[in-house]
Coordinates of C-alpha atoms in Angstrom, one line a residue:
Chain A
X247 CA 13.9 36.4 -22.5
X248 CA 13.6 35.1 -25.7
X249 CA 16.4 36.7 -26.8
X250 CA 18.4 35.0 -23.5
X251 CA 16.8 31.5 -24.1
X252 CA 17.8 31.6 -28.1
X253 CA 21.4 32.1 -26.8
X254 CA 21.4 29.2 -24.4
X255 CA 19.7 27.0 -26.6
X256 CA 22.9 28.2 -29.7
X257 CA 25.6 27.1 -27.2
X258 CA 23.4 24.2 -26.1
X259 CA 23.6 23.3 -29.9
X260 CA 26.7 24.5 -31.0
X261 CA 27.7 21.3 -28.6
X262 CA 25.9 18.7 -29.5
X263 CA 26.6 19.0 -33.4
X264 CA 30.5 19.5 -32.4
X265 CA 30.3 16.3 -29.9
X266 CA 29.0 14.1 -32.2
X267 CA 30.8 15.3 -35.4
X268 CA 34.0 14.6 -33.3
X269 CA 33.4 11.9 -31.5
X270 CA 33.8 13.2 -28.2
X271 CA 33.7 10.9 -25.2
X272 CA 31.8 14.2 -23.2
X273 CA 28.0 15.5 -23.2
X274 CA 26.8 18.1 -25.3
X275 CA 26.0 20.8 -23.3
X276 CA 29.5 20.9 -20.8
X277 CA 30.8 21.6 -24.0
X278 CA 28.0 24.5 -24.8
X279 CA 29.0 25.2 -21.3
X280 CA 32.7 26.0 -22.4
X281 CA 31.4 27.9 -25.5
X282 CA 29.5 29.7 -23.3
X283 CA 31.8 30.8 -21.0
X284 CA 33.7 32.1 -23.8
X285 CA 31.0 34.1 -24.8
X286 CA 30.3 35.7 -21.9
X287 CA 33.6 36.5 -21.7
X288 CA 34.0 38.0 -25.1
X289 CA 30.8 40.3 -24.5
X290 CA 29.3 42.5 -21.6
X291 CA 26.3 42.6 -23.4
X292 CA 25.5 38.8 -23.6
X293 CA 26.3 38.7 -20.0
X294 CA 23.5 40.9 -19.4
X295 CA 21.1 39.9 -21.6
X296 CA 21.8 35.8 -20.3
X297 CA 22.1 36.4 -16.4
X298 CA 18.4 37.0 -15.9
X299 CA 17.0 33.9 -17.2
X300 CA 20.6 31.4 -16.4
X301 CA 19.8 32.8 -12.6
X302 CA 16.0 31.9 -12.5
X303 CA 17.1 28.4 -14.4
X304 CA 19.9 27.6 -11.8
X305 CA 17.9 28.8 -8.3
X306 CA 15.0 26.0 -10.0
X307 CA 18.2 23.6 -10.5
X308 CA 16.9 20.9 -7.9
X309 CA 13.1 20.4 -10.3
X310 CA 14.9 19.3 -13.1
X311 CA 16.2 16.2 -11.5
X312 CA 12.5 15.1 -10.8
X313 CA 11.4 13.3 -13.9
X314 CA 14.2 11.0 -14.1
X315 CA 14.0 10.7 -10.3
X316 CA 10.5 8.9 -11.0
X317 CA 12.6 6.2 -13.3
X318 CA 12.8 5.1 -10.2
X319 CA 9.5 2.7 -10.0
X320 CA 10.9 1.1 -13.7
X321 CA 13.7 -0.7 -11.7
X322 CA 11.2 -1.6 -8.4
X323 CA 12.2 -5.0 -9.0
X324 CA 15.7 -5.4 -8.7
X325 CA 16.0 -2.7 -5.8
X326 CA 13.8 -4.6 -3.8
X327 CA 16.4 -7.4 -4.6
X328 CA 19.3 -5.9 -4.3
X329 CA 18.6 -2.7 -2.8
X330 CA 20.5 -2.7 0.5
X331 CA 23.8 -3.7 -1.1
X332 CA 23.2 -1.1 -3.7
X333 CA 22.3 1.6 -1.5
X334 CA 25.5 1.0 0.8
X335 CA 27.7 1.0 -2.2
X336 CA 26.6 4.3 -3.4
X337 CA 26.4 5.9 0.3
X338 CA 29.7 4.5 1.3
X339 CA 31.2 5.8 -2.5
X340 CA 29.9 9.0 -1.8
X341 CA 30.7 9.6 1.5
X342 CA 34.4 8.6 0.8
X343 CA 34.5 10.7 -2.6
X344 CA 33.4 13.9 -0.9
X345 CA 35.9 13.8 1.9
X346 CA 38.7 12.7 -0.1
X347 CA 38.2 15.4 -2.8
X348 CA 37.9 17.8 -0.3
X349 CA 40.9 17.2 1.9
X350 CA 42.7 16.7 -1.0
X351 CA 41.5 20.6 -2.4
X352 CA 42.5 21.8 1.0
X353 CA 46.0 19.8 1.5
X354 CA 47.5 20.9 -2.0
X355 CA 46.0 24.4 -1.8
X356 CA 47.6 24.8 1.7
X357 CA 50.8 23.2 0.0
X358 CA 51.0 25.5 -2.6
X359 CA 50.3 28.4 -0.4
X360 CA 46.8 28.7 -2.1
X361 CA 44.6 30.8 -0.7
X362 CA 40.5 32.3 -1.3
X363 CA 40.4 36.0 -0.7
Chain B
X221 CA -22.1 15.6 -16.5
X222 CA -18.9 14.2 -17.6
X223 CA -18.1 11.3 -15.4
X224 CA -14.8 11.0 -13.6
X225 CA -13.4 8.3 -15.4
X226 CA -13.7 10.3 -18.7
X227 CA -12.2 13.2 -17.5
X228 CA -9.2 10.9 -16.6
X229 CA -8.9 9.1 -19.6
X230 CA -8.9 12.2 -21.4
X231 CA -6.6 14.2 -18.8
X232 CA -4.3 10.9 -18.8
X233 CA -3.3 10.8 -22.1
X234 CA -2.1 14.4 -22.5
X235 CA 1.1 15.5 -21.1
X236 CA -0.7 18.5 -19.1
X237 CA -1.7 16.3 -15.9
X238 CA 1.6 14.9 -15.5
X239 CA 3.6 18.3 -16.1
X240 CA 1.7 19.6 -13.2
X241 CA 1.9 17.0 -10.6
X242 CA 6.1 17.0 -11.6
X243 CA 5.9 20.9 -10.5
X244 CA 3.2 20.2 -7.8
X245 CA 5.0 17.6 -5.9
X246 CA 8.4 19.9 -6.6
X247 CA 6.6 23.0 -4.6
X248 CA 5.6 20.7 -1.8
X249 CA 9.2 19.5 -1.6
X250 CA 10.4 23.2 -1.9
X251 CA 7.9 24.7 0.6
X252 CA 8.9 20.9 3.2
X253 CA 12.9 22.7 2.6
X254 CA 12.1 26.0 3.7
X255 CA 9.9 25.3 6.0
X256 CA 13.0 23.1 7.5
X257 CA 15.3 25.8 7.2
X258 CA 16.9 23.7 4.1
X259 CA 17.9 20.7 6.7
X260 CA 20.2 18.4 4.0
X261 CA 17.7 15.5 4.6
X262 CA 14.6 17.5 3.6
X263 CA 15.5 17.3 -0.1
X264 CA 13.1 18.5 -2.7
X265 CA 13.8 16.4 -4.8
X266 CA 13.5 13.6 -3.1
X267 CA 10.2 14.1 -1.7
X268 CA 8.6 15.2 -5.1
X269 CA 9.7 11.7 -6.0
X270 CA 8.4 9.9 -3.0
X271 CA 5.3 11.9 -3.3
X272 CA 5.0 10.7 -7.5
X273 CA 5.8 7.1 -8.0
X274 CA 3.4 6.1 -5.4
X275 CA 1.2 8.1 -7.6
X276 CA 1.9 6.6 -10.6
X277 CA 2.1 2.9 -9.2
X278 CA -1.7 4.3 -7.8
X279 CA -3.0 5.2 -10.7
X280 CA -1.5 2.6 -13.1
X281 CA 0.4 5.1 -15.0
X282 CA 3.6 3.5 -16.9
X283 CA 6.8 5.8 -16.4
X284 CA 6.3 6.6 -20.6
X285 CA 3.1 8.4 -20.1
X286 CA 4.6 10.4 -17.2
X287 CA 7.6 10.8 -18.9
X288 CA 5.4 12.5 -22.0
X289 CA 4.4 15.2 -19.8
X290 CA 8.0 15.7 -17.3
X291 CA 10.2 15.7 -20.8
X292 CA 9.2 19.8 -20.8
X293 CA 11.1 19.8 -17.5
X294 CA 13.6 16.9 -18.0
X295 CA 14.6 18.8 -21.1
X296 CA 15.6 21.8 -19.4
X297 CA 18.9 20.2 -17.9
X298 CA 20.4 20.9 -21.2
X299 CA 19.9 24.9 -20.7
X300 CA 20.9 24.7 -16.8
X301 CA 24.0 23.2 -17.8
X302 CA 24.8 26.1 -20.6
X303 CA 23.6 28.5 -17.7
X304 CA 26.1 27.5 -15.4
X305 CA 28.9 29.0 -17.4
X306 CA 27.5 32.0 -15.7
X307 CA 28.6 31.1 -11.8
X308 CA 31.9 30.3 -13.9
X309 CA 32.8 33.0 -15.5
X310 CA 31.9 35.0 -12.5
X311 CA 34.7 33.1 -10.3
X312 CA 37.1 32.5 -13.3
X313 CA 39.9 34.7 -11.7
X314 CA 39.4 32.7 -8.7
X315 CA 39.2 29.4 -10.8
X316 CA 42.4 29.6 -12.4
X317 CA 44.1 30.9 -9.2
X318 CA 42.8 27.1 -7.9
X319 CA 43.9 25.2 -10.8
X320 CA 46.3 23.2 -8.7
X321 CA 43.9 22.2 -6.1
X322 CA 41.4 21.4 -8.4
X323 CA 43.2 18.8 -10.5
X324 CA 44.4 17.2 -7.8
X325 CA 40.9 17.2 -5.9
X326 CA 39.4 16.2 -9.3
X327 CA 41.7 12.5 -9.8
X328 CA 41.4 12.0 -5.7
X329 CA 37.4 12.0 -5.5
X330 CA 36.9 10.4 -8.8
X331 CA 39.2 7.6 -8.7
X332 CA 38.1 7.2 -4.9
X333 CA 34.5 7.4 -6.0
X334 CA 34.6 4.3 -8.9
X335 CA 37.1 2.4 -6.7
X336 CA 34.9 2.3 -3.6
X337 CA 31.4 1.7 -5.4
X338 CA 33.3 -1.4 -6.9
X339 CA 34.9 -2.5 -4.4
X340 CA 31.7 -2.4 -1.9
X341 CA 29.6 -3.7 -4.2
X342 CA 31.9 -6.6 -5.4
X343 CA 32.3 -7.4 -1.6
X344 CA 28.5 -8.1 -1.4
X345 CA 28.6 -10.3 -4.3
X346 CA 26.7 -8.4 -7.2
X347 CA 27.5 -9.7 -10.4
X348 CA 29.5 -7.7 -13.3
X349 CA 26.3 -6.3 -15.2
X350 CA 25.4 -4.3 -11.8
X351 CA 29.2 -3.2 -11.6
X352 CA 28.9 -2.0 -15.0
X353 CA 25.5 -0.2 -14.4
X354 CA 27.4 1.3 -11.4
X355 CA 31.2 2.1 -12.4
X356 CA 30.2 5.7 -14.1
X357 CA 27.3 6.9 -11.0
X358 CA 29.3 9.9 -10.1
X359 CA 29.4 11.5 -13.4
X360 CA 26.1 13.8 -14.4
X361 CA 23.2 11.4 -16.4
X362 CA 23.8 11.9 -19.5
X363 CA 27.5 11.3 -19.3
X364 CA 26.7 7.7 -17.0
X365 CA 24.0 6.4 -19.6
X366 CA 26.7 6.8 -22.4
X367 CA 29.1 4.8 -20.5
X368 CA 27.0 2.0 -19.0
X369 CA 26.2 1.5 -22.7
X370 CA 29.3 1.3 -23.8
X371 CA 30.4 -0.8 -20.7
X372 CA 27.3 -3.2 -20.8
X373 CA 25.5 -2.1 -17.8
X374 CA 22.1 -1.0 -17.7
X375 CA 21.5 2.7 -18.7
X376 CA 18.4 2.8 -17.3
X377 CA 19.3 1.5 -13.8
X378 CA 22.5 3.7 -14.3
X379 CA 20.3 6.8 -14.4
X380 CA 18.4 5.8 -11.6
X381 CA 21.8 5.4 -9.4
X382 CA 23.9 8.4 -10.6
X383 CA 20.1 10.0 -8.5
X384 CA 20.4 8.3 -5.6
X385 CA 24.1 9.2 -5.8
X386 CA 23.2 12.7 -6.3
X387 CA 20.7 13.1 -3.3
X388 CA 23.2 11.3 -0.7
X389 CA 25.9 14.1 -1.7
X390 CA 23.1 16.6 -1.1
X391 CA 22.2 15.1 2.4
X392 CA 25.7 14.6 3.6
X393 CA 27.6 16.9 2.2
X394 CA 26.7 19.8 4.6
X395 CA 27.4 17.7 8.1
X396 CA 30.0 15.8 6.5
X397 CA 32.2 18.8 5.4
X398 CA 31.7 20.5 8.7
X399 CA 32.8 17.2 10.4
X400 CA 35.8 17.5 8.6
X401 CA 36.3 21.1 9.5
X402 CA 36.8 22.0 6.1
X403 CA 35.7 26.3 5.8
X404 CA 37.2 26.5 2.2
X405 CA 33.8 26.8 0.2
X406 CA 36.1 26.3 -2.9
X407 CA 36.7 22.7 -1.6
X408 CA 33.6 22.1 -0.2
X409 CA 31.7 23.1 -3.5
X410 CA 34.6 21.3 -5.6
X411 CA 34.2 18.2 -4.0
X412 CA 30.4 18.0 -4.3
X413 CA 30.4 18.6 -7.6
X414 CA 33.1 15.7 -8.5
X415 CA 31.3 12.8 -6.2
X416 CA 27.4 14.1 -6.7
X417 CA 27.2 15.7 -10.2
X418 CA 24.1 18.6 -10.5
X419 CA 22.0 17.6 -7.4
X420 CA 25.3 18.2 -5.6
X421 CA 25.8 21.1 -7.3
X422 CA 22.5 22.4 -7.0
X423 CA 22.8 21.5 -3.4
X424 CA 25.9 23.2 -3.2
X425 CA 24.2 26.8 -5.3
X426 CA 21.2 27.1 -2.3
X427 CA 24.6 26.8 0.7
X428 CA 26.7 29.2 -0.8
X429 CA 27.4 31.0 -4.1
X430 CA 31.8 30.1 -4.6
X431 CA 30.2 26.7 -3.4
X432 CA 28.0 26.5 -6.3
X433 CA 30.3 27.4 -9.0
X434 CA 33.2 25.8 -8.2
X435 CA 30.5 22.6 -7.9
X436 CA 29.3 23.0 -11.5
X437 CA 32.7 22.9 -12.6
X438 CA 33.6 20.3 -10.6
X439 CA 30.4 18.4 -12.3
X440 CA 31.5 19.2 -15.8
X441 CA 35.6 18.4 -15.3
X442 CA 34.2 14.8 -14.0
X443 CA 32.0 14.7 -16.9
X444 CA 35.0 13.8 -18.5
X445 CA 37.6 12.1 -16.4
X446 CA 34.9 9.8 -15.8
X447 CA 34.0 8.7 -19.3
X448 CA 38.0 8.3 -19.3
X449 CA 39.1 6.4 -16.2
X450 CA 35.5 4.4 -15.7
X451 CA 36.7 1.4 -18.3
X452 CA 40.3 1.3 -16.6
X453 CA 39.1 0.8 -13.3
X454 CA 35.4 -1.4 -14.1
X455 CA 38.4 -3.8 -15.7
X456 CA 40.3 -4.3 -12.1
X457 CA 37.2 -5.7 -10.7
X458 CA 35.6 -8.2 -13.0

């Protein structure tokens, strides 16, 4: 495990020294992502020695969220304020961004003869 | 006997009591989900934070102290986000097969996403700091803080909103998508991850495994489109 979590945590760094040395307008770790995906891809063994511990970290996913979730009582004030308009701003966003992406994904995979199989 | 109130003060100033209650209030949450047969409205997350800032507002705790104790977990989105590379690289024959879809996906729901928060909140009056705190919501929380920096928002307000955006993409997607009749998990998980970042995405990993990966990467591709297109579009509305 330690072994699995060392590996993470090298990608995890490898990104953050390489965003900020460039400049980058993107987090740290989507790019450890990307170095990681190469890795995996480069060796079998890493893929088994990483998919024990990315599993148990992914299928806990929803937990990490919590902490800054709790932010939440910081900004009491101005939610109680302006809460309703925020909160249909952010529902209404949502709602359209999901089904526009989606039909989108489907229209111009059905288009291009694009099929999941 | 050690009195109460000394146990507390010293319990309170460590980050042990706080680290617990964050996974505490997380199991309750978890165990309300399957109890509900992981009914999109019975969201863990949600309910471990209904269940902790009344806690903390209780107990006169200040969000830093808490925060001293939840860093052990907050810290671990860093590692989550290497560890989907995993779901990736499983699906990458898949992925690249999609490229077309995706990009086009990708622009739709994250142009529609900053045009529609602005416009919506602009039509209910809210001045330009609170469109700049909300321009960059749909984009994971490291990537929105950096932008409502940079555009003059709040980050911390920022953070709080790219949560709430997360947990409505969480509850709607399921009934929403089915509404649609959309069966295509590649554009169901796609389009969760472009309009509600990781909760979406980790939403999207308990429904269905293509879901989940073509989520994360629809997380990470916005990651960056967003920090692009966020400043063009805050501009059109102030």
């Amino acid at each position: 495990m330690i072994h699995a979590l060392l590996a993470i945590l090298l990608c995890q760094l490898a990104g953050e020294a390489t965003v900020r040395a460039l400049g980058l307008p993107l987090p740290g770790p989507v790019l450890g992502m990307v170095l990681m995906v190469l890795a995996l891809r480069l060796s079998h063994r890493l893929m088994a020695l990483v998919t024990p511990l990315a599993r148990g970290l992914l299928a806990n996913m929803s937990l990490l969220f919590v902490p800054a979730g709790v932010g939440v009582v910081g900004h009491a004030a101005i939610l109680g304020a302006q809460g309703g308009p925020l909160f249909l701003a952010l529902l209404g966003s949502t709602v359209l961004a999901i089904a526009v992406g989606a039909l989108t994904f489907a229209a111009v995979a059905r288009l291009t003869g694009n099929r999941d199989d | 006997m050690t009195d109460f109130a000394e146990i507390w003060s010293y319990l309170s100033r460590g980050p042990l009591l706080w680290l617990t209650a964050t996974l505490a209030t997380y199991a309750i949450g978890d165990a309300c989900a399957r109890w509900a047969n992981r009914a999109p409205l019975v969201n863990p997350v949600l309910i471990a934070v209904a269940l902790l800032a009344p806690l903390l507002w209780l107990t006169g705790t200040p969000y830093a102290t808490y925060f001293e104790g939840a860093q052990f977990v907050h810290f671990l989105l860093g590692p989550v986000t290497i560890s989907l590379a995993l779901p990736l690289c499983e699906n990458l024959p898949r992925i690249r097969r999609a490229a077309l879809p995706m990009l086009a996906a990708l622009v739709a729901g994250s142009v529609t996403s900053a045009v529609s928060v602005l416009a919506i909140a602009k039509a209910f009056g809210l001045g330009p700091d609170l469109l700049a705190t909300l321009a960059p919501k749909a984009a994971t929380a490291p990537v929105a803080i950096g932008i409502s920096e940079r555009l003059g928002g709040s980050p911390t307000l920022t953070a709080v909103m790219v949560l709430i955006t997360g947990a409505i993409g969480a509850v709607v997607a399921t009934p929403l998508l089915n509404l649609l009749r959309l069966k295509d998990w590649r554009a169901r998980g796609f389009s969760v991850g472009v309009a509600a970042h990781g909760i979406g995405t980790a939403r999207a990993l308990q429904v269905n495994s293509t879901a989940g990966a073509f989520a994360g990467l629809g997380m990470a591709l916005n990651a960056v489109l967003t920090a692009l297109i966020a400043p063009l579009i805050l501009r059109l509305f102030l």
